[in-house]
Amino acid sequence: MAFHPKKTRKLWIWRAYDPVARRTVAWIVGGRDDETCQKLLDKIGVEGKTFVTDDWDGYHRLIEEDQLFTGKDLTVPIERDNSNVRHFLARFRRRTKVVSKSQEMVDLSLRLYHHLHDNLEALAEKLSAFRAIFS
């Protein structure tokens, strides 16, 4: 979660996380409401998927009960990943002096983080090959 310019209006980051691949599949930035949640569901699709969430009422309105599992104990992988994202991107850290909290900047920061983070193995291979050539 990031703060909107008015601290009373929070800006929520909705993320779909694959715990097997250990990566974020998609995200949407907006309010904590059914409309924003539905945008993420439309982006990833619900057919044949299982959702592990906290117990927010909106999930029960938008996701079929047989596809929905709730409970904080089940959300450990995404909470760990949230911590990693905050570690690398100052705008998501608590108690920092990052001024820009616009929805666009939050989205662009997430794009940059996931582009770099999800391609670390490919980058490591390229660096290894580069070092081999110039060693």
PDB file of N, CA and C in Angstrom, residues 18-63:
ATOM      1  N   ASP A  18       2.131 -15.783  -7.962  1.00  0.00           N
ATOM      2  CA  ASP A  18       2.232 -17.230  -8.175  1.00  0.00           C
ATOM      3  C   ASP A  18       3.243 -17.781  -7.175  1.00  0.00           C
ATOM      4  N   PRO A  19       2.767 -18.507  -6.140  1.00  0.00           N
ATOM      5  CA  PRO A  19       3.697 -18.990  -5.119  1.00  0.00           C
ATOM      6  C   PRO A  19       4.612 -20.109  -5.606  1.00  0.00           C
ATOM      7  N   VAL A  20       4.225 -20.808  -6.671  1.00  0.00           N
ATOM      8  CA  VAL A  20       5.076 -21.873  -7.206  1.00  0.00           C
ATOM      9  C   VAL A  20       6.256 -21.261  -7.963  1.00  0.00           C
ATOM     10  N   ALA A  21       5.958 -20.321  -8.851  1.00  0.00           N
ATOM     11  CA  ALA A  21       7.022 -19.646  -9.615  1.00  0.00           C
ATOM     12  C   ALA A  21       7.685 -18.549  -8.792  1.00  0.00           C
ATOM     13  N   ARG A  22       7.082 -18.201  -7.671  1.00  0.00           N
ATOM     14  CA  ARG A  22       7.579 -17.139  -6.789  1.00  0.00           C
ATOM     15  C   ARG A  22       7.739 -15.813  -7.523  1.00  0.00           C
ATOM     16  N   ARG A  23       6.668 -15.410  -8.177  1.00  0.00           N
ATOM     17  CA  ARG A  23       6.715 -14.139  -8.892  1.00  0.00           C
ATOM     18  C   ARG A  23       5.326 -13.520  -9.006  1.00  0.00           C
ATOM     19  N   THR A  24       5.304 -12.220  -9.179  1.00  0.00           N
ATOM     20  CA  THR A  24       4.068 -11.487  -9.389  1.00  0.00           C
ATOM     21  C   THR A  24       3.622 -11.687 -10.823  1.00  0.00           C
ATOM     22  N   VAL A  25       2.373 -12.060 -11.000  1.00  0.00           N
ATOM     23  CA  VAL A  25       1.812 -12.313 -12.331  1.00  0.00           C
ATOM     24  C   VAL A  25       1.243 -11.021 -12.911  1.00  0.00           C
ATOM     25  N   ALA A  26       0.569 -10.235 -12.064  1.00  0.00           N
ATOM     26  CA  ALA A  26      -0.047  -8.984 -12.522  1.00  0.00           C
ATOM     27  C   ALA A  26      -0.317  -8.107 -11.312  1.00  0.00           C
ATOM     28  N   TRP A  27      -0.566  -6.821 -11.566  1.00  0.00           N
ATOM     29  CA  TRP A  27      -0.941  -5.911 -10.493  1.00  0.00           C
ATOM     30  C   TRP A  27      -1.802  -4.801 -11.044  1.00  0.00           C
ATOM     31  N   ILE A  28      -2.549  -4.189 -10.151  1.00  0.00           N
ATOM     32  CA  ILE A  28      -3.386  -3.025 -10.439  1.00  0.00           C
ATOM     33  C   ILE A  28      -3.195  -2.058  -9.268  1.00  0.00           C
ATOM     34  N   VAL A  29      -3.162  -0.771  -9.561  1.00  0.00           N
ATOM     35  CA  VAL A  29      -3.049   0.250  -8.527  1.00  0.00           C
ATOM     36  C   VAL A  29      -4.367   1.004  -8.470  1.00  0.00           C
ATOM     37  N   GLY A  30      -4.909   1.166  -7.268  1.00  0.00           N
ATOM     38  CA  GLY A  30      -6.180   1.880  -7.116  1.00  0.00           C
ATOM     39  C   GLY A  30      -6.673   1.832  -5.690  1.00  0.00           C
ATOM     40  N   GLY A  31      -7.986   1.917  -5.518  1.00  0.00           N
ATOM     41  CA  GLY A  31      -8.591   1.896  -4.191  1.00  0.00           C
ATOM     42  C   GLY A  31      -8.824   0.474  -3.712  1.00  0.00           C
ATOM     43  N   ARG A  32      -9.234   0.336  -2.460  1.00  0.00           N
ATOM     44  CA  ARG A  32      -9.588  -0.981  -1.927  1.00  0.00           C
ATOM     45  C   ARG A  32     -11.091  -1.122  -2.084  1.00  0.00           C
ATOM     46  N   ASP A  33     -11.490  -1.451  -3.313  1.00  0.00           N
ATOM     47  CA  ASP A  33     -12.910  -1.548  -3.630  1.00  0.00           C
ATOM     48  C   ASP A  33     -13.134  -2.647  -4.665  1.00  0.00           C
ATOM     49  N   ASP A  34     -14.382  -3.003  -4.853  1.00  0.00           N
ATOM     50  CA  ASP A  34     -14.731  -4.079  -5.786  1.00  0.00           C
ATOM     51  C   ASP A  34     -14.283  -3.765  -7.212  1.00  0.00           C
ATOM     52  N   GLU A  35     -14.398  -2.513  -7.619  1.00  0.00           N
ATOM     53  CA  GLU A  35     -14.045  -2.122  -8.985  1.00  0.00           C
ATOM     54  C   GLU A  35     -12.567  -2.397  -9.281  1.00  0.00           C
ATOM     55  N   THR A  36     -11.688  -1.999  -8.370  1.00  0.00           N
ATOM     56  CA  THR A  36     -10.253  -2.211  -8.573  1.00  0.00           C
ATOM     57  C   THR A  36      -9.926  -3.699  -8.539  1.00  0.00           C
ATOM     58  N   CYS A  37     -10.515  -4.423  -7.597  1.00  0.00           N
ATOM     59  CA  CYS A  37     -10.296  -5.870  -7.515  1.00  0.00           C
ATOM     60  C   CYS A  37     -10.740  -6.548  -8.807  1.00  0.00           C
ATOM     61  N   GLN A  38     -11.892  -6.129  -9.342  1.00  0.00           N
ATOM     62  CA  GLN A  38     -12.408  -6.724 -10.579  1.00  0.00           C
ATOM     63  C   GLN A  38     -11.457  -6.470 -11.749  1.00  0.00           C
ATOM     64  N   LYS A  39     -10.806  -5.309 -11.775  1.00  0.00           N
ATOM     65  CA  LYS A  39      -9.833  -5.019 -12.837  1.00  0.00           C
ATOM     66  C   LYS A  39      -8.694  -6.032 -12.810  1.00  0.00           C
ATOM     67  N   LEU A  40      -8.213  -6.360 -11.606  1.00  0.00           N
ATOM     68  CA  LEU A  40      -7.138  -7.352 -11.506  1.00  0.00           C
ATOM     69  C   LEU A  40      -7.638  -8.724 -11.929  1.00  0.00           C
ATOM     70  N   LEU A  41      -8.837  -9.091 -11.488  1.00  0.00           N
ATOM     71  CA  LEU A  41      -9.406 -10.390 -11.866  1.00  0.00           C
ATOM     72  C   LEU A  41      -9.595 -10.476 -13.382  1.00  0.00           C
ATOM     73  N   ASP A  42     -10.033  -9.390 -14.005  1.00  0.00           N
ATOM     74  CA  ASP A  42     -10.183  -9.367 -15.466  1.00  0.00           C
ATOM     75  C   ASP A  42      -8.832  -9.520 -16.153  1.00  0.00           C
ATOM     76  N   LYS A  43      -7.812  -8.954 -15.562  1.00  0.00           N
ATOM     77  CA  LYS A  43      -6.468  -8.997 -16.143  1.00  0.00           C
ATOM     78  C   LYS A  43      -5.888 -10.411 -16.122  1.00  0.00           C
ATOM     79  N   ILE A  44      -6.140 -11.156 -15.037  1.00  0.00           N
ATOM     80  CA  ILE A  44      -5.555 -12.499 -14.910  1.00  0.00           C
ATOM     81  C   ILE A  44      -6.532 -13.615 -15.260  1.00  0.00           C
ATOM     82  N   GLY A  45      -7.829 -13.319 -15.239  1.00  0.00           N
ATOM     83  CA  GLY A  45      -8.843 -14.342 -15.485  1.00  0.00           C
ATOM     84  C   GLY A  45      -9.087 -15.176 -14.237  1.00  0.00           C
ATOM     85  N   VAL A  46     -10.297 -15.652 -14.069  1.00  0.00           N
ATOM     86  CA  VAL A  46     -10.621 -16.452 -12.887  1.00  0.00           C
ATOM     87  C   VAL A  46     -10.853 -17.915 -13.200  1.00  0.00           C
ATOM     88  N   GLU A  47     -11.068 -18.217 -14.457  1.00  0.00           N
ATOM     89  CA  GLU A  47     -11.366 -19.594 -14.872  1.00  0.00           C
ATOM     90  C   GLU A  47     -10.245 -20.557 -14.492  1.00  0.00           C
ATOM     91  N   GLY A  48     -10.583 -21.576 -13.700  1.00  0.00           N
ATOM     92  CA  GLY A  48      -9.626 -22.616 -13.344  1.00  0.00           C
ATOM     93  C   GLY A  48      -8.550 -22.197 -12.353  1.00  0.00           C
ATOM     94  N   LYS A  49      -8.699 -21.050 -11.746  1.00  0.00           N
ATOM     95  CA  LYS A  49      -7.687 -20.556 -10.811  1.00  0.00           C
ATOM     96  C   LYS A  49      -8.150 -20.735  -9.367  1.00  0.00           C
ATOM     97  N   THR A  50      -7.185 -20.809  -8.460  1.00  0.00           N
ATOM     98  CA  THR A  50      -7.448 -20.842  -7.028  1.00  0.00           C
ATOM     99  C   THR A  50      -6.894 -19.557  -6.432  1.00  0.00           C
ATOM    100  N   PHE A  51      -7.665 -18.948  -5.546  1.00  0.00           N
ATOM    101  CA  PHE A  51      -7.268 -17.683  -4.947  1.00  0.00           C
ATOM    102  C   PHE A  51      -7.087 -17.852  -3.445  1.00  0.00           C
ATOM    103  N   VAL A  52      -5.950 -17.420  -2.944  1.00  0.00           N
ATOM    104  CA  VAL A  52      -5.652 -17.431  -1.511  1.00  0.00           C
ATOM    105  C   VAL A  52      -5.544 -15.967  -1.097  1.00  0.00           C
ATOM    106  N   THR A  53      -6.445 -15.536  -0.211  1.00  0.00           N
ATOM    107  CA  THR A  53      -6.545 -14.117   0.118  1.00  0.00           C
ATOM    108  C   THR A  53      -6.727 -13.922   1.619  1.00  0.00           C
ATOM    109  N   ASP A  54      -6.688 -12.646   2.018  1.00  0.00           N
ATOM    110  CA  ASP A  54      -7.140 -12.338   3.372  1.00  0.00           C
ATOM    111  C   ASP A  54      -8.670 -12.386   3.335  1.00  0.00           C
ATOM    112  N   ASP A  55      -9.329 -12.040   4.395  1.00  0.00           N
ATOM    113  CA  ASP A  55     -10.780 -12.240   4.482  1.00  0.00           C
ATOM    114  C   ASP A  55     -11.578 -10.976   4.174  1.00  0.00           C
ATOM    115  N   TRP A  56     -11.113 -10.171   3.228  1.00  0.00           N
ATOM    116  CA  TRP A  56     -11.845  -8.975   2.826  1.00  0.00           C
ATOM    117  C   TRP A  56     -13.151  -9.395   2.161  1.00  0.00           C
ATOM    118  N   ASP A  57     -14.247  -8.738   2.500  1.00  0.00           N
ATOM    119  CA  ASP A  57     -15.577  -9.108   2.007  1.00  0.00           C
ATOM    120  C   ASP A  57     -15.692  -9.094   0.490  1.00  0.00           C
ATOM    121  N   GLY A  58     -14.987  -8.185  -0.161  1.00  0.00           N
ATOM    122  CA  GLY A  58     -15.076  -8.063  -1.618  1.00  0.00           C
ATOM    123  C   GLY A  58     -14.681  -9.327  -2.364  1.00  0.00           C
ATOM    124  N   TYR A  59     -13.712 -10.054  -1.843  1.00  0.00           N
ATOM    125  CA  TYR A  59     -13.312 -11.295  -2.507  1.00  0.00           C
ATOM    126  C   TYR A  59     -14.478 -12.274  -2.564  1.00  0.00           C
ATOM    127  N   HIS A  60     -15.272 -12.316  -1.512  1.00  0.00           N
ATOM    128  CA  HIS A  60     -16.421 -13.222  -1.466  1.00  0.00           C
ATOM    129  C   HIS A  60     -17.505 -12.797  -2.456  1.00  0.00           C
ATOM    130  N   ARG A  61     -17.567 -11.518  -2.772  1.00  0.00           N
ATOM    131  CA  ARG A  61     -18.538 -11.036  -3.754  1.00  0.00           C
ATOM    132  C   ARG A  61     -18.086 -11.309  -5.185  1.00  0.00           C
ATOM    133  N   LEU A  62     -16.768 -11.337  -5.432  1.00  0.00           N
ATOM    134  CA  LEU A  62     -16.258 -11.383  -6.800  1.00  0.00           C
ATOM    135  C   LEU A  62     -15.694 -12.738  -7.234  1.00  0.00           C
ATOM    136  N   ILE A  63     -15.381 -13.606  -6.284  1.00  0.00           N
ATOM    137  CA  ILE A  63     -14.758 -14.900  -6.605  1.00  0.00           C
ATOM    138  C   ILE A  63     -15.651 -16.008  -6.079  1.00  0.00           C
TER     139      ILE A  63
END
